PDB file of C-alpha atoms in Angstrom:
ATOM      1  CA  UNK I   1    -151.663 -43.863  68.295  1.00  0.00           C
ATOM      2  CA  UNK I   2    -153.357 -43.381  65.048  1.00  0.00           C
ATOM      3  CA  UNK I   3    -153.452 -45.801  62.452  1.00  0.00           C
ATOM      4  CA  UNK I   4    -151.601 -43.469  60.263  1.00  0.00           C
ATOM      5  CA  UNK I   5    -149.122 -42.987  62.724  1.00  0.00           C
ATOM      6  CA  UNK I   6    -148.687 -46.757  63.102  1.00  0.00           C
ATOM      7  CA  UNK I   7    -148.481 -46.524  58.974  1.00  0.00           C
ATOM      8  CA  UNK I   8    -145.384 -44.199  59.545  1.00  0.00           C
ATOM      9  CA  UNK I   9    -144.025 -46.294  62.406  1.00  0.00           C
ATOM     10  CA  UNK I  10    -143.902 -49.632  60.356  1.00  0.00           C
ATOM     11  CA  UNK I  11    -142.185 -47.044  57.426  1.00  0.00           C
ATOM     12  CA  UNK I  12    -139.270 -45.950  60.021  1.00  0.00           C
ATOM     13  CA  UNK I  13    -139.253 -49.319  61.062  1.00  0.00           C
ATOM     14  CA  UNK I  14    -138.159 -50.980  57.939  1.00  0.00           C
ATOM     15  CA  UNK I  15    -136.119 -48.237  56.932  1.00  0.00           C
ATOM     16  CA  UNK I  16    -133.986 -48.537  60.222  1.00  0.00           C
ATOM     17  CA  UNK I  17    -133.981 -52.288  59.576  1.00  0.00           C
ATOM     18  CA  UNK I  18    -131.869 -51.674  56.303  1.00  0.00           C
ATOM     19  CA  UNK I  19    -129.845 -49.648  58.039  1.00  0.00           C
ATOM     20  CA  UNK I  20    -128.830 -51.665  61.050  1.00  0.00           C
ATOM     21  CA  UNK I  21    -128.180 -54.569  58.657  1.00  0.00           C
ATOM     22  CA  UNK I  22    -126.016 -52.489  56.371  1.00  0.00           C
ATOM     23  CA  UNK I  23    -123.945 -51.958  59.928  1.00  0.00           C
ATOM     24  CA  UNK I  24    -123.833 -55.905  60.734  1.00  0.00           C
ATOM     25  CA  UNK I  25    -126.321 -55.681  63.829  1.00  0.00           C
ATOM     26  CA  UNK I  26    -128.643 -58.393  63.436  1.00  0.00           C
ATOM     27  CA  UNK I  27    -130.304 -58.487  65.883  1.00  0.00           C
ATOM     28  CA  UNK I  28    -131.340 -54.643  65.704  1.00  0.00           C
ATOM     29  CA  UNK I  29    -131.999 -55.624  62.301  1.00  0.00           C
ATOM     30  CA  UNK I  30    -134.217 -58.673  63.112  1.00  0.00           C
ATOM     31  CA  UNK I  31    -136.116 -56.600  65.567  1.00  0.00           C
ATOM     32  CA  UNK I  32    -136.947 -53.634  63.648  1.00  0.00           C
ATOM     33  CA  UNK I  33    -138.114 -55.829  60.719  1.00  0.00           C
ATOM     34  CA  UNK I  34    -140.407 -57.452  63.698  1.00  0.00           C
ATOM     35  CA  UNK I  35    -141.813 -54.422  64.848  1.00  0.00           C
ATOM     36  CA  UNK I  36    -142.594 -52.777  60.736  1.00  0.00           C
ATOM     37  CA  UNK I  37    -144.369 -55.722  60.771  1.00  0.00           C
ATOM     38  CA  UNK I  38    -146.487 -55.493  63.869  1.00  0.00           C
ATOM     39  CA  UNK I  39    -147.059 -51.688  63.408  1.00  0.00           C
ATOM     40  CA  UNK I  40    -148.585 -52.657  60.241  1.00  0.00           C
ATOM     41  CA  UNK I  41    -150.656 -55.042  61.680  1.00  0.00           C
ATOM     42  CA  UNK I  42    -151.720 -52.425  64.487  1.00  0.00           C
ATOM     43  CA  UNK I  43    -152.910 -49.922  61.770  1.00  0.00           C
ATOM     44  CA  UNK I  44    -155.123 -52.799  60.028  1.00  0.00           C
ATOM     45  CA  UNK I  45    -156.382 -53.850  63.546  1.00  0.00           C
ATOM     46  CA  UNK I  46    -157.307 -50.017  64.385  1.00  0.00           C
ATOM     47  CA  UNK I  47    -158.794 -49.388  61.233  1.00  0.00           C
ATOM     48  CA  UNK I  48    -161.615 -52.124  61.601  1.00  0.00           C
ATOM     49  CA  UNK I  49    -161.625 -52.421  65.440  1.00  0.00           C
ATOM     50  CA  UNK I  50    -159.940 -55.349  66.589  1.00  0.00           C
ATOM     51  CA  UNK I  51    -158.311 -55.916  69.439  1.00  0.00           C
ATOM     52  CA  UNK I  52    -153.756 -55.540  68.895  1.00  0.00           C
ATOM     53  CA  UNK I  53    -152.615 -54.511  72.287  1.00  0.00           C
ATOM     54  CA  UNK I  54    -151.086 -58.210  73.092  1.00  0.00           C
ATOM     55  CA  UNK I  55    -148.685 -60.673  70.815  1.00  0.00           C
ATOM     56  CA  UNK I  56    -151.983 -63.686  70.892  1.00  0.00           C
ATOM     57  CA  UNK I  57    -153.868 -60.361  69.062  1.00  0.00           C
ATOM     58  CA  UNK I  58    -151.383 -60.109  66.115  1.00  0.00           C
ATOM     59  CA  UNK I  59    -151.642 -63.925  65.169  1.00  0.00           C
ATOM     60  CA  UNK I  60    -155.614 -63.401  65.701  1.00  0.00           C
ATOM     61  CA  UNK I  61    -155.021 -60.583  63.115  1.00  0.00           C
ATOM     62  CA  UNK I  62    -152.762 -63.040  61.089  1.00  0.00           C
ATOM     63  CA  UNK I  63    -155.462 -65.384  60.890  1.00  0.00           C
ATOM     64  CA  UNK I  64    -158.496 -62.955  59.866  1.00  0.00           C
ATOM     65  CA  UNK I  65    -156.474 -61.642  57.180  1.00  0.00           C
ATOM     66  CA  UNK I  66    -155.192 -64.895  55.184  1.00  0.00           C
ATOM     67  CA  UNK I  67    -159.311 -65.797  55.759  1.00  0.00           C
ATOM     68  CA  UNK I  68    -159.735 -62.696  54.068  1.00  0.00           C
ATOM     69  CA  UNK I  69    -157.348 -62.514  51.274  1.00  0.00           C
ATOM     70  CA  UNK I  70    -157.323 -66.018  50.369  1.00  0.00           C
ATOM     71  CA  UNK I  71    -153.394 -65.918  50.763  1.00  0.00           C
ATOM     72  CA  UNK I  72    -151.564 -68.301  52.418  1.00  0.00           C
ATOM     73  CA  UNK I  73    -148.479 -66.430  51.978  1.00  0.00           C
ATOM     74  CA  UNK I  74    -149.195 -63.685  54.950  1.00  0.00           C
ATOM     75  CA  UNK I  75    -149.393 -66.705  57.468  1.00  0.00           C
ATOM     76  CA  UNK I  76    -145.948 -67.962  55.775  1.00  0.00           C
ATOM     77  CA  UNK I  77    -144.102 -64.095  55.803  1.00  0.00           C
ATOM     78  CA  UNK I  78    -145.570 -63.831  59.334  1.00  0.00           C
ATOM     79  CA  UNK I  79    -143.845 -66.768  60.544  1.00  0.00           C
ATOM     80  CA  UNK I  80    -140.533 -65.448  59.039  1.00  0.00           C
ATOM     81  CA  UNK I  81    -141.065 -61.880  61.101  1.00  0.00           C
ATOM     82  CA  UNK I  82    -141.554 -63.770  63.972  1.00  0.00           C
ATOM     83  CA  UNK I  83    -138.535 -65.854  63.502  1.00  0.00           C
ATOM     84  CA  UNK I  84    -136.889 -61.983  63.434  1.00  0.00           C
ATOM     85  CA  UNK I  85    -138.500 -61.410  66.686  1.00  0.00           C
ATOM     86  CA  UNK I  86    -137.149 -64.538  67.990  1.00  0.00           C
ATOM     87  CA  UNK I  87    -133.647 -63.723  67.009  1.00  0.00           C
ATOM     88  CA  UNK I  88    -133.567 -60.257  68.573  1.00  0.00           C
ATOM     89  CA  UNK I  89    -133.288 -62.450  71.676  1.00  0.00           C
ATOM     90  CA  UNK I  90    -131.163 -65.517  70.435  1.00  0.00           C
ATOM     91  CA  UNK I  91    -128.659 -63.900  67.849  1.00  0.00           C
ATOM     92  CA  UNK I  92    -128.213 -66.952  66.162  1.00  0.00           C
ATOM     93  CA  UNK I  93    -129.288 -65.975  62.241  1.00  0.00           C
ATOM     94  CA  UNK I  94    -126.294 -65.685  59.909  1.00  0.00           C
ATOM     95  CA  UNK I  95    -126.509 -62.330  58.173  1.00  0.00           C
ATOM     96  CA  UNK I  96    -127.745 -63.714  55.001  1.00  0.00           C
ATOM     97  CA  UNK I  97    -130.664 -65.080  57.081  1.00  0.00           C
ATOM     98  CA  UNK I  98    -131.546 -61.759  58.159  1.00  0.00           C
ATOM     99  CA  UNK I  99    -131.149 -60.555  54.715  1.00  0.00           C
ATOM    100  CA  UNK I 100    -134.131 -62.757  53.125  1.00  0.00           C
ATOM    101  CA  UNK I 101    -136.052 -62.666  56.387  1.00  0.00           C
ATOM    102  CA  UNK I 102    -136.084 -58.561  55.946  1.00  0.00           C
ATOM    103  CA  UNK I 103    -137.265 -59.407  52.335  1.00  0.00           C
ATOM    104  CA  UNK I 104    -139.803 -61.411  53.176  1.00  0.00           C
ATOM    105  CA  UNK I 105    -140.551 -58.556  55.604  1.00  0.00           C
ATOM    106  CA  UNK I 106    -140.918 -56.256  52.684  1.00  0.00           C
ATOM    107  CA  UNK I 107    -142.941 -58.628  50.563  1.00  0.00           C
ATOM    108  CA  UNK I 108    -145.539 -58.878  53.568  1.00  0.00           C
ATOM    109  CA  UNK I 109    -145.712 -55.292  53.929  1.00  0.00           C
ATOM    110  CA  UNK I 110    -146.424 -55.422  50.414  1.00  0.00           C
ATOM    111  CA  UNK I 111    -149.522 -57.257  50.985  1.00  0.00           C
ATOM    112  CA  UNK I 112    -150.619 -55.650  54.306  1.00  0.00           C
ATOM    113  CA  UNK I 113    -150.619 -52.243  53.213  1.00  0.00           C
ATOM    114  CA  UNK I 114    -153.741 -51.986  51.047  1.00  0.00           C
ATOM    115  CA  UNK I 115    -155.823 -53.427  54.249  1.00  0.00           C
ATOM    116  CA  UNK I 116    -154.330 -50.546  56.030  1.00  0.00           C
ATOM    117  CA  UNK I 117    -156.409 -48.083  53.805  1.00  0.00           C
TER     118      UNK I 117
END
């Protein structure tokens, strides 16, 4: 994949996460919030050559970034994405919990996209 296609992916992604949470299914909701997230990531990694094939790579990416930025926040909004991921297999979260976690989701892919390019 390109790293504009991975731009589009993490698009569809978090468009499809509204819409599985408008029709109650968390967990679809959860995961597709997840995986906006990690497309984005891909399409940073990509960009400047890093290495995004394995989970371990996107909390490598996680780390460069907030080094970069100065901005504790992406480590904080990536812990909530994960906490998506982890519901995809638990479907515990209430649906308000998926609610704010998908807004955190868009406030992180707020911040990620200008490092796409």
């Amino acid at each position: 994949m390109t790293t504009l296609t991975y731009q589009q992916s993490s698009q569809r992604f978090m468009a499809q996460a509204r819409a599985e949470l408008a029709q109650g299914d968390l967990q679809q909701a959860s995961e597709k919030g997840w995986g906006a997230v990690t497309q984005l990531l891909k399409a940073i990694a990509d960009r400047r050559g890093w290495e995004h094939n394995r989970h371990r790579h996107y909390l490598r990416i996680i780390s460069r970034l907030r080094a970069e930025t100065g901005d504790g926040d992406i480590r904080r909004l990536f812990g909530v994405a994960s906490a998506l991921h982890e519901n995809f297999y638990e479907n515990e979260m209430e649906y308000a919990d998926v609610a704010d976690g998908l807004e955190d989701v868009e406030a992180l892919l707020f911040k990620l996209r200008p490092l796409a390019g």
